[in-house]
Amino acid sequence: MIYIGYAMKAKSSKEFLHDVIEWDIYNWSYSLKYWQDHSGLDLKSANILELGSRDGGLSLWAALNGANVLCTDLDGPTPKALEKHERYHIEKSIQYDKLNASDIKYKNHFDIVMFKSVLGAVGYNFNKTAQKEAINQIFHSLKEGGELWFAENLVASPLHKFLRKNYVNWGNTWGYVTAREMTDYLSAFSNVDYTTLGFLATFGRNEFQRRFLGMLDNKVINKVVPKHWHYIIIGVARK
């Protein structure tokens, strides 16, 4: 279920994946395997943009696998991102910048653009137009044949909607998407592969519980609940 890549060196997989994924690690880390399994590109020496990086987890993973990375967030990556990258001795492979996903200044520049849980913030207060524009900006920032690697929060089940609305601080404003909306946003791309997963793990109160529930999701729940009740969509879109 988890993939750490050939450049892991001395770090344990548990510590490494915590630095890359940070939360609900068992389910969200599947994106790393899915992206490489469904990509026609090699991370080694690829020119990569991470959007909405915050603490720089995906940039860490990409740089350890040989990529040259531009690590960005709306107000720039956090100091924790720089500390993390220095701890793994890959800061020379990473540059940092402030970047709005709805206004990307690079055109035909990147081999890969990647993000995890970013469209929800872009679509604050259910701004679907902003989400679509962000994908359009990503499309134009990619070279011909370049790819978008994405992992995003889905609207999910009525239970998820109820609990977010009543118990999550940002649950009433976060722009959760549906799989159909994502495929619509990605219509300009020549090819899109995606999967959905996850139902129980997000309800865990700590990472131990989320891992146990994630294993249950993987073994049983993902197969028996409707796909539109899953809460994660992972995919690769090729320009």
XYZ file of C-alpha atoms in Angstrom:
239
model
C 0.000 0.000 0.000
C 2.898 2.392 0.588
C 5.749 3.382 -1.681
C 8.868 5.238 -0.558
C 11.149 5.169 -3.606
C 14.747 4.177 -4.119
C 16.281 7.244 -2.434
C 14.942 6.539 1.046
C 18.402 5.796 2.474
C 18.538 5.611 6.282
C 15.078 6.865 7.209
C 12.403 4.408 8.309
C 9.343 4.147 6.068
C 7.114 5.265 8.957
C 9.147 8.401 9.658
C 9.537 9.171 5.977
C 5.861 8.846 5.108
C 4.936 11.008 8.088
C 7.211 13.723 6.672
C 5.709 13.362 3.193
C 1.992 12.782 3.858
C 1.628 13.936 7.500
C -1.996 12.914 8.130
C -4.105 9.830 7.325
C -0.876 8.396 5.993
C -2.053 4.911 5.076
C -4.709 6.047 2.594
C -3.147 9.239 1.219
C 0.277 7.628 0.684
C -1.287 5.400 -1.954
C -1.022 8.439 -4.243
C 2.770 8.002 -4.429
C 2.461 4.486 -5.840
C -0.481 5.343 -8.082
C 1.279 8.309 -9.683
C 4.360 6.332 -10.620
C 2.393 3.285 -11.750
C 0.254 5.401 -14.110
C 2.829 7.909 -15.335
C 4.812 7.863 -18.542
C 7.474 10.060 -16.931
C 10.445 9.441 -14.657
C 10.919 11.535 -11.525
C 14.698 11.504 -11.977
C 15.779 14.920 -13.354
C 12.148 15.932 -13.943
C 11.257 19.608 -13.564
C 8.465 19.632 -10.970
C 6.119 22.178 -9.415
C 4.434 21.393 -6.091
C 1.406 23.594 -5.448
C 0.028 24.262 -1.968
C 3.025 22.559 -0.430
C 2.747 24.060 3.057
C 5.288 21.816 4.861
C 6.878 20.565 1.632
C 6.107 16.862 1.868
C 5.640 16.052 -1.812
C 8.649 18.204 -2.690
C 10.693 16.101 -0.271
C 9.556 12.866 -1.910
C 10.163 14.131 -5.454
C 13.612 15.551 -4.663
C 14.699 12.329 -2.947
C 13.757 10.526 -6.146
C 15.995 12.784 -8.240
C 13.663 15.582 -9.353
C 14.336 19.316 -9.488
C 11.479 20.885 -7.540
C 9.856 24.284 -7.175
C 8.106 24.116 -3.781
C 5.331 26.717 -3.509
C 2.379 27.872 -1.477
C 0.180 30.957 -1.518
C 2.387 32.693 1.070
C 5.394 30.453 0.465
C 6.249 27.154 2.165
C 6.504 27.115 5.958
C 9.806 27.185 7.895
C 9.039 23.557 8.723
C 9.381 22.714 5.015
C 12.886 24.172 4.854
C 13.895 22.418 8.085
C 12.550 19.118 6.801
C 14.372 19.400 3.487
C 17.629 20.286 5.204
C 17.231 17.287 7.514
C 17.131 15.017 4.449
C 19.978 16.936 2.765
C 18.033 17.623 -0.432
C 17.536 21.390 -0.133
C 19.867 21.980 -3.113
C 17.345 20.206 -5.356
C 14.491 22.468 -4.221
C 13.657 26.120 -4.857
C 10.949 28.032 -3.005
C 8.397 30.626 -4.050
C 5.016 32.178 -3.335
C 2.501 31.071 -5.952
C -1.253 31.284 -6.368
C -2.666 28.189 -8.066
C -5.148 30.441 -9.874
C -2.372 32.613 -11.328
C 0.641 30.517 -12.329
C 3.250 32.657 -14.081
C 5.033 29.737 -15.801
C 3.980 28.572 -19.284
C 5.018 25.290 -20.969
C 7.625 24.918 -18.249
C 7.116 21.870 -16.020
C 7.306 18.144 -16.670
C 5.056 17.465 -13.669
C 2.786 19.554 -11.460
C 1.706 17.843 -8.250
C -0.619 18.676 -5.389
C -2.385 17.065 -2.468
C -5.557 18.534 -0.957
C -5.316 21.945 -2.644
C -8.491 22.425 -4.690
C -10.569 22.562 -1.525
C -8.740 25.708 -0.454
C -8.838 27.160 -3.973
C -12.583 26.542 -4.019
C -13.182 28.218 -0.642
C -16.915 28.865 -0.154
C -17.660 26.488 -3.049
C -15.992 28.597 -5.748
C -16.048 26.057 -8.565
C -14.953 28.676 -11.094
C -11.702 29.204 -9.176
C -11.057 25.452 -9.076
C -11.559 25.133 -12.818
C -9.261 28.105 -13.445
C -6.552 26.550 -11.256
C -6.617 23.378 -13.376
C -6.509 25.537 -16.512
C -3.463 27.359 -15.136
C -1.779 24.033 -14.374
C -2.498 22.813 -17.901
C -0.780 25.832 -19.450
C 2.198 25.586 -17.073
C 2.976 22.041 -18.266
C 5.133 21.134 -21.227
C 3.518 19.165 -24.032
C 3.325 15.612 -22.706
C 3.678 16.855 -19.133
C 1.508 15.476 -16.359
C -0.572 16.624 -13.420
C -0.332 14.314 -10.405
C -3.201 15.047 -8.021
C -4.765 13.795 -4.792
C -7.833 15.645 -3.551
C -10.650 15.487 -0.998
C -13.988 14.300 -2.341
C -17.492 15.269 -1.240
C -17.897 11.640 -0.066
C -20.897 10.183 1.789
C -23.804 11.801 3.652
C -22.067 10.787 6.898
C -18.882 12.615 5.892
C -20.905 15.699 4.928
C -22.759 15.721 8.255
C -19.642 15.334 10.387
C -17.697 17.973 8.437
C -20.550 20.439 8.715
C -20.944 19.983 12.444
C -17.489 19.071 13.751
C -14.830 20.400 11.336
C -13.916 24.081 11.586
C -13.587 24.532 7.824
C -16.205 21.941 6.877
C -18.756 24.528 5.760
C -16.341 26.447 3.521
C -13.893 23.883 2.089
C -14.502 23.260 -1.610
C -14.881 19.487 -1.696
C -15.167 18.103 -5.235
C -16.894 15.160 -6.867
C -15.169 12.768 -9.252
C -17.409 14.076 -12.027
C -16.323 17.658 -11.324
C -12.672 16.608 -11.427
C -13.037 14.913 -14.806
C -14.823 18.012 -16.097
C -12.022 20.264 -14.850
C -9.486 17.988 -16.565
C -11.267 17.834 -19.935
C -8.463 19.706 -21.761
C -5.955 16.947 -20.931
C -5.399 14.221 -23.513
C -5.640 11.371 -20.987
C -6.786 11.049 -17.370
C -6.419 8.018 -15.102
C -7.851 8.148 -11.595
C -9.056 6.070 -8.697
C -11.027 6.762 -5.536
C -10.583 5.263 -2.077
C -11.136 5.707 1.636
C -14.205 5.724 3.850
C -13.461 4.986 7.513
C -9.886 6.157 8.060
C -10.687 9.858 8.166
C -12.790 9.210 11.301
C -9.772 8.050 13.310
C -8.795 10.282 16.241
C -5.068 9.581 15.925
C -2.693 8.100 13.367
C -2.789 4.639 14.949
C -6.578 4.548 14.569
C -6.430 6.001 11.052
C -3.940 3.349 9.987
C -6.118 0.534 11.370
C -9.222 1.973 9.692
C -7.256 2.584 6.492
C -6.279 -1.074 6.379
C -9.934 -1.966 6.823
C -10.817 0.431 4.000
C -8.258 -1.220 1.743
C -9.227 -4.797 2.550
C -13.014 -4.454 2.638
C -14.757 -1.086 2.711
C -13.431 0.407 -0.558
C -14.914 -2.578 -2.372
C -18.397 -2.529 -0.837
C -19.421 1.129 -0.442
C -20.396 3.183 -3.523
C -17.382 4.845 -5.127
C -18.976 8.276 -4.762
C -18.819 7.726 -0.975
C -15.013 7.546 -1.040
C -13.268 10.657 0.296
C -10.027 10.657 -1.752
C -9.478 10.910 -5.511
C -5.982 10.237 -6.904
C -4.997 10.623 -10.525
C -2.611 11.363 -13.369
C -3.632 13.697 -16.196
C -1.407 13.960 -19.284
C -1.306 17.107 -21.426
